[in-house]
Coordinates of C-alpha atoms and ligand atoms in Angstrom, one line a residue:
X50 CA 0.0 0.2 -0.3
X51 CA 0.9 3.7 -0.6
X52 CA 1.9 5.8 1.9
X53 CA 1.0 9.5 2.2
X54 CA 2.3 11.0 5.6
X55 CA 0.0 14.2 7.2
X56 CA 2.0 17.1 7.6
X57 CA 0.1 18.6 9.6
X58 CA 1.0 16.1 12.6
X59 CA 5.0 17.1 11.4
X60 CA 7.1 19.4 13.8
X61 CA 6.6 22.9 11.7
X62 CA 10.1 24.4 13.5
X63 CA 12.0 21.6 11.6
X64 CA 10.7 21.5 7.9
X65 CA 13.9 20.1 6.1
X66 CA 14.5 17.0 8.7
X67 CA 10.4 16.1 8.6
X68 CA 11.5 16.5 4.4
X69 CA 14.3 14.3 5.0
X70 CA 12.5 11.9 7.3
X71 CA 9.6 11.4 4.5
X72 CA 12.1 10.6 1.9
X73 CA 14.0 8.2 3.8
X74 CA 11.1 6.6 4.7
X75 CA 10.4 6.2 1.0
X76 CA 6.6 7.5 1.0
X77 CA 5.0 7.9 -2.4
X78 CA 3.5 11.3 -0.8
X79 CA 3.4 14.3 1.4
X80 CA -0.4 15.2 2.8
X81 CA -1.5 18.5 3.4
X82 CA -4.6 19.1 4.8
X83 CA -5.8 22.7 4.0
X84 CA -8.0 23.9 6.4
X85 CA -10.2 27.1 6.0
X86 CA -11.7 27.7 9.8
X87 CA -15.1 27.6 7.9
X88 CA -16.0 24.1 6.6
X89 CA -14.0 22.6 9.3
X90 CA -13.3 24.2 12.8
X91 CA -9.3 24.5 12.4
X92 CA -7.2 26.5 10.5
X93 CA -3.9 25.8 9.2
X94 CA -1.9 27.0 6.1
X95 CA -2.7 27.8 2.1
X96 CA -0.2 27.6 -0.8
X97 CA 2.0 29.8 0.3
X98 CA 3.2 27.2 2.9
X99 CA 3.2 24.2 0.4
X100 CA 5.2 26.6 -2.1
X101 CA 7.7 27.1 0.8
X102 CA 7.8 23.0 0.9
X103 CA 8.2 22.5 -3.0
X104 CA 11.4 24.2 -2.0
X105 CA 12.4 21.6 -0.3
X106 CA 11.6 18.4 -2.3
X107 CA 10.2 16.9 -5.3
X108 CA 7.7 14.2 -4.0
X109 CA 4.4 14.3 -4.9
X110 CA 1.9 16.6 -3.5
X111 CA -1.0 15.4 -2.4
X112 CA -3.4 18.4 -1.5
X113 CA -6.7 17.7 0.6
X114 CA -9.2 21.0 0.4
X115 CA -11.1 21.3 3.5
X116 CA -12.4 24.5 2.7
X117 CA -16.1 26.0 1.9
X118 CA -14.6 27.5 -1.6
X119 CA -12.2 25.0 -3.2
X120 CA -12.6 26.2 -6.6
X121 CA -10.6 29.0 -5.6
X122 CA -7.1 28.0 -5.1
X123 CA -7.4 25.4 -7.8
X124 CA -5.1 27.3 -9.7
X125 CA -2.5 28.9 -7.6
X126 CA -2.1 24.9 -6.3
X127 CA -1.8 23.9 -9.8
X128 CA 1.2 26.4 -10.3
X129 CA 3.1 25.3 -7.0
X130 CA 3.2 21.6 -8.3
X131 CA 0.5 19.3 -6.8
X132 CA -0.1 15.9 -8.0
X133 CA -3.4 15.0 -6.8
X134 CA -6.0 17.7 -5.4
X135 CA -9.1 16.5 -3.3
X136 CA -12.0 18.9 -2.2
X137 CA -14.7 17.9 -0.6
X138 CA -17.9 16.8 -2.3
X139 CA -20.0 18.8 0.7
X140 CA -18.4 22.3 -0.3
X141 CA -19.3 21.8 -3.6
X142 CA -22.4 22.2 -6.2
X143 CA -20.5 21.4 -9.2
X144 CA -18.1 19.0 -8.7
X145 CA -17.9 17.6 -12.4
X146 CA -17.1 21.3 -13.2
X147 CA -14.1 21.8 -10.6
X148 CA -12.8 18.2 -11.4
X149 CA -12.8 18.7 -15.3
X150 CA -11.0 21.7 -14.3
X151 CA -8.4 20.4 -11.8
X152 CA -7.8 17.6 -14.3
X153 CA -7.4 20.5 -17.5
X154 CA -4.6 21.8 -15.3
X155 CA -2.2 18.7 -15.0
X156 CA -4.0 17.0 -11.7
X157 CA -5.5 14.1 -10.5
X158 CA -8.8 15.2 -9.2
X159 CA -10.5 13.3 -6.3
X160 CA -13.7 14.0 -4.1
X161 CA -13.2 13.9 -0.5
X162 CA -16.5 12.2 1.3
X163 CA -17.6 12.8 5.2
X164 CA -17.9 9.8 7.2
X165 CA -21.4 10.9 7.1
X166 CA -21.8 10.8 3.4
X167 CA -23.0 7.6 1.4
X168 CA -21.3 6.8 -1.3
X169 CA -24.2 8.0 -3.2
X170 CA -23.4 11.2 -3.9
X171 CA -20.6 10.7 -5.9
X172 CA -21.5 7.3 -8.1
X173 CA -22.3 9.3 -10.6
X174 CA -19.2 11.0 -10.7
X175 CA -16.7 7.9 -9.8
X176 CA -16.2 7.1 -14.0
X177 CA -14.3 10.2 -14.5
X178 CA -12.6 10.7 -11.0
X179 CA -9.0 10.1 -10.3
X180 CA -8.8 9.5 -6.7
X181 CA -11.8 9.1 -3.7
X182 CA -10.4 10.2 -0.8
X183 CA -12.5 8.8 2.2
X184 CA -12.3 10.4 5.4
X185 CA -12.0 7.7 8.4
X186 CA -12.8 10.6 11.2
X187 CA -14.6 13.7 11.1
X188 CA -12.5 16.2 9.3
X189 CA -10.2 18.5 11.1
X190 CA -7.6 17.2 13.5
X191 CA -5.2 14.8 13.7
X192 CA -4.9 12.2 15.9
X193 CA -8.5 11.3 16.0
X194 CA -9.8 7.6 16.7
X195 CA -10.7 5.7 13.5
X196 CA -14.5 5.4 13.2
X197 CA -15.2 1.3 12.6
X198 CA -18.1 1.5 10.1
X199 CA -15.6 3.0 7.9
X200 CA -14.2 -0.5 7.2
X201 CA -18.2 -1.6 5.4
X202 CA -18.2 2.1 3.4
X203 CA -14.7 1.1 2.0
X204 CA -15.4 -2.4 1.1
X205 CA -18.6 -1.2 -0.8
X206 CA -16.6 1.6 -2.9
X207 CA -13.9 -1.2 -3.5
X208 CA -16.9 -3.7 -4.8
X209 CA -18.5 -0.8 -6.9
X210 CA -14.7 0.0 -8.4
X211 CA -14.5 -3.8 -9.6
X212 CA -17.7 -4.3 -10.6
X213 CA -18.1 -1.4 -12.9
X214 CA -14.4 -1.9 -13.7
X215 CA -13.5 1.7 -13.3
X216 CA -10.3 3.0 -12.4
X217 CA -9.9 5.8 -9.7
X218 CA -7.7 5.1 -7.0
X219 CA -9.0 4.7 -2.8
X220 CA -7.1 6.8 -0.2
X221 CA -8.0 6.5 3.0
X222 CA -7.6 9.1 5.6
X223 CA -7.9 9.8 9.5
X224 CA -7.1 7.3 12.2
X225 CA -4.8 4.8 10.4
X226 CA -2.8 3.3 12.6
X227 CA -0.5 -0.5 12.6
X228 CA -3.3 -2.0 13.4
X229 CA -6.0 -1.4 10.8
X230 CA -3.5 -0.5 7.9
X231 CA -3.7 -5.0 7.4
X232 CA -7.5 -4.4 7.2
X233 CA -7.9 -1.4 4.7
X234 CA -5.1 -3.2 2.8
X235 CA -7.3 -6.4 2.4
X236 CA -10.5 -4.0 1.6
X237 CA -8.1 -3.0 -1.5
X238 CA -7.0 0.6 -0.3
X239 CA -4.2 2.2 -2.5
X240 CA -3.0 4.9 -0.1
X241 CA -3.5 5.3 3.3
X242 CA -2.8 9.1 4.9
X243 CA -0.9 8.6 8.2
X244 CA -0.5 11.8 10.5
X245 CA -0.3 11.2 14.8
X246 CA 0.8 7.0 13.6
X247 CA 3.9 8.4 11.6
X248 CA 4.9 11.1 12.6
X249 CA 4.5 10.1 16.1
X250 CA 5.7 6.8 15.6
X251 CA 8.9 5.4 17.6
X252 CA 10.7 4.7 14.2
X253 CA 8.7 6.5 11.4
X254 CA 10.6 4.7 9.3
X255 CA 9.7 1.6 10.3
X256 CA 6.3 2.4 10.1
X257 CA 6.1 3.2 6.8
X258 CA 7.8 -0.1 5.4
X259 CA 5.0 -1.7 7.3
X260 CA 2.7 0.2 5.3
X261 CA 4.6 -0.5 2.5
X262 CA 5.1 -4.4 3.3
X263 CA 1.2 -4.6 3.7
X264 CA 1.5 -3.9 -0.2
X265 CA 3.3 -6.7 -1.5
X266 CA 1.6 -9.4 0.5
X267 CA -1.7 -8.4 -0.7
X268 CA -0.3 -9.0 -4.5
X269 CA 1.9 -11.6 -3.3
Ligands
DX5_343 C1 -8.2 15.3 9.5 C2 -7.0 15.2 8.5 C3 -6.1 13.8 8.1 C4 -5.1 14.0 9.3 C5 -4.9 12.6 9.7 O1 -9.1 16.3 9.2 O2 -8.1 15.3 6.9 O3 -5.1 13.8 6.9 O4 -4.4 15.1 9.0 O5 -3.5 13.1 10.8 P1 -4.5 11.4 11.3 O6 -3.6 10.1 10.6 O7 -3.2 11.6 12.4 O8 -5.8 10.8 11.7
ZN344 ZN1 -6.1 14.9 4.8

């Protein structure tokens, strides 16, 4: 399975070291949680911070917009050099227009779903999406507990993808741990985001190796 450490859980005073760690751990992506204090009850950072981090690394950026008007930031983020861009379906009335715009700007378009939002809310969008970000905690903070009923949601999404022979990847975000990562891999998840369990691990490189190892077992 692929791993996207969430920078929100990192030490912001030590960015060059944080980046070195993520690179040493051979993580496929770096996850950025952009929060506007409006769509979610927390305020983080915006495109200028992401642009600063871009100067430190070439690792693909996975940006998760938890904002009320996601369309506002898309062009700036394309210029920064973002690979996957997620916005919340709950925040956007015209999702198809927005994800086509994201794709036209050369990024992968991803829709994020709150735990309470059913998969039926995005069913018609799935053939056109590059990635689905399944929130497994209520968005807003790192370090929360995984909501166990989300296993079933991920399983359903995976079954839908198989049945309809679709190409989107499945990414899980929130409360991922060494304990639940094996289950997530067996349910067909392609990428996990990890904040606390990566940056708070006694040895983040070992944690990453376990996540990556679960991919090898899956395909064996
Ligand atoms: C929550 C964020 C998550 C969070 C993940 O709103 O979208 O990306 O940073 O952190 P953990 O893995 O600690 O739940
Ligand atoms: Zn996130």
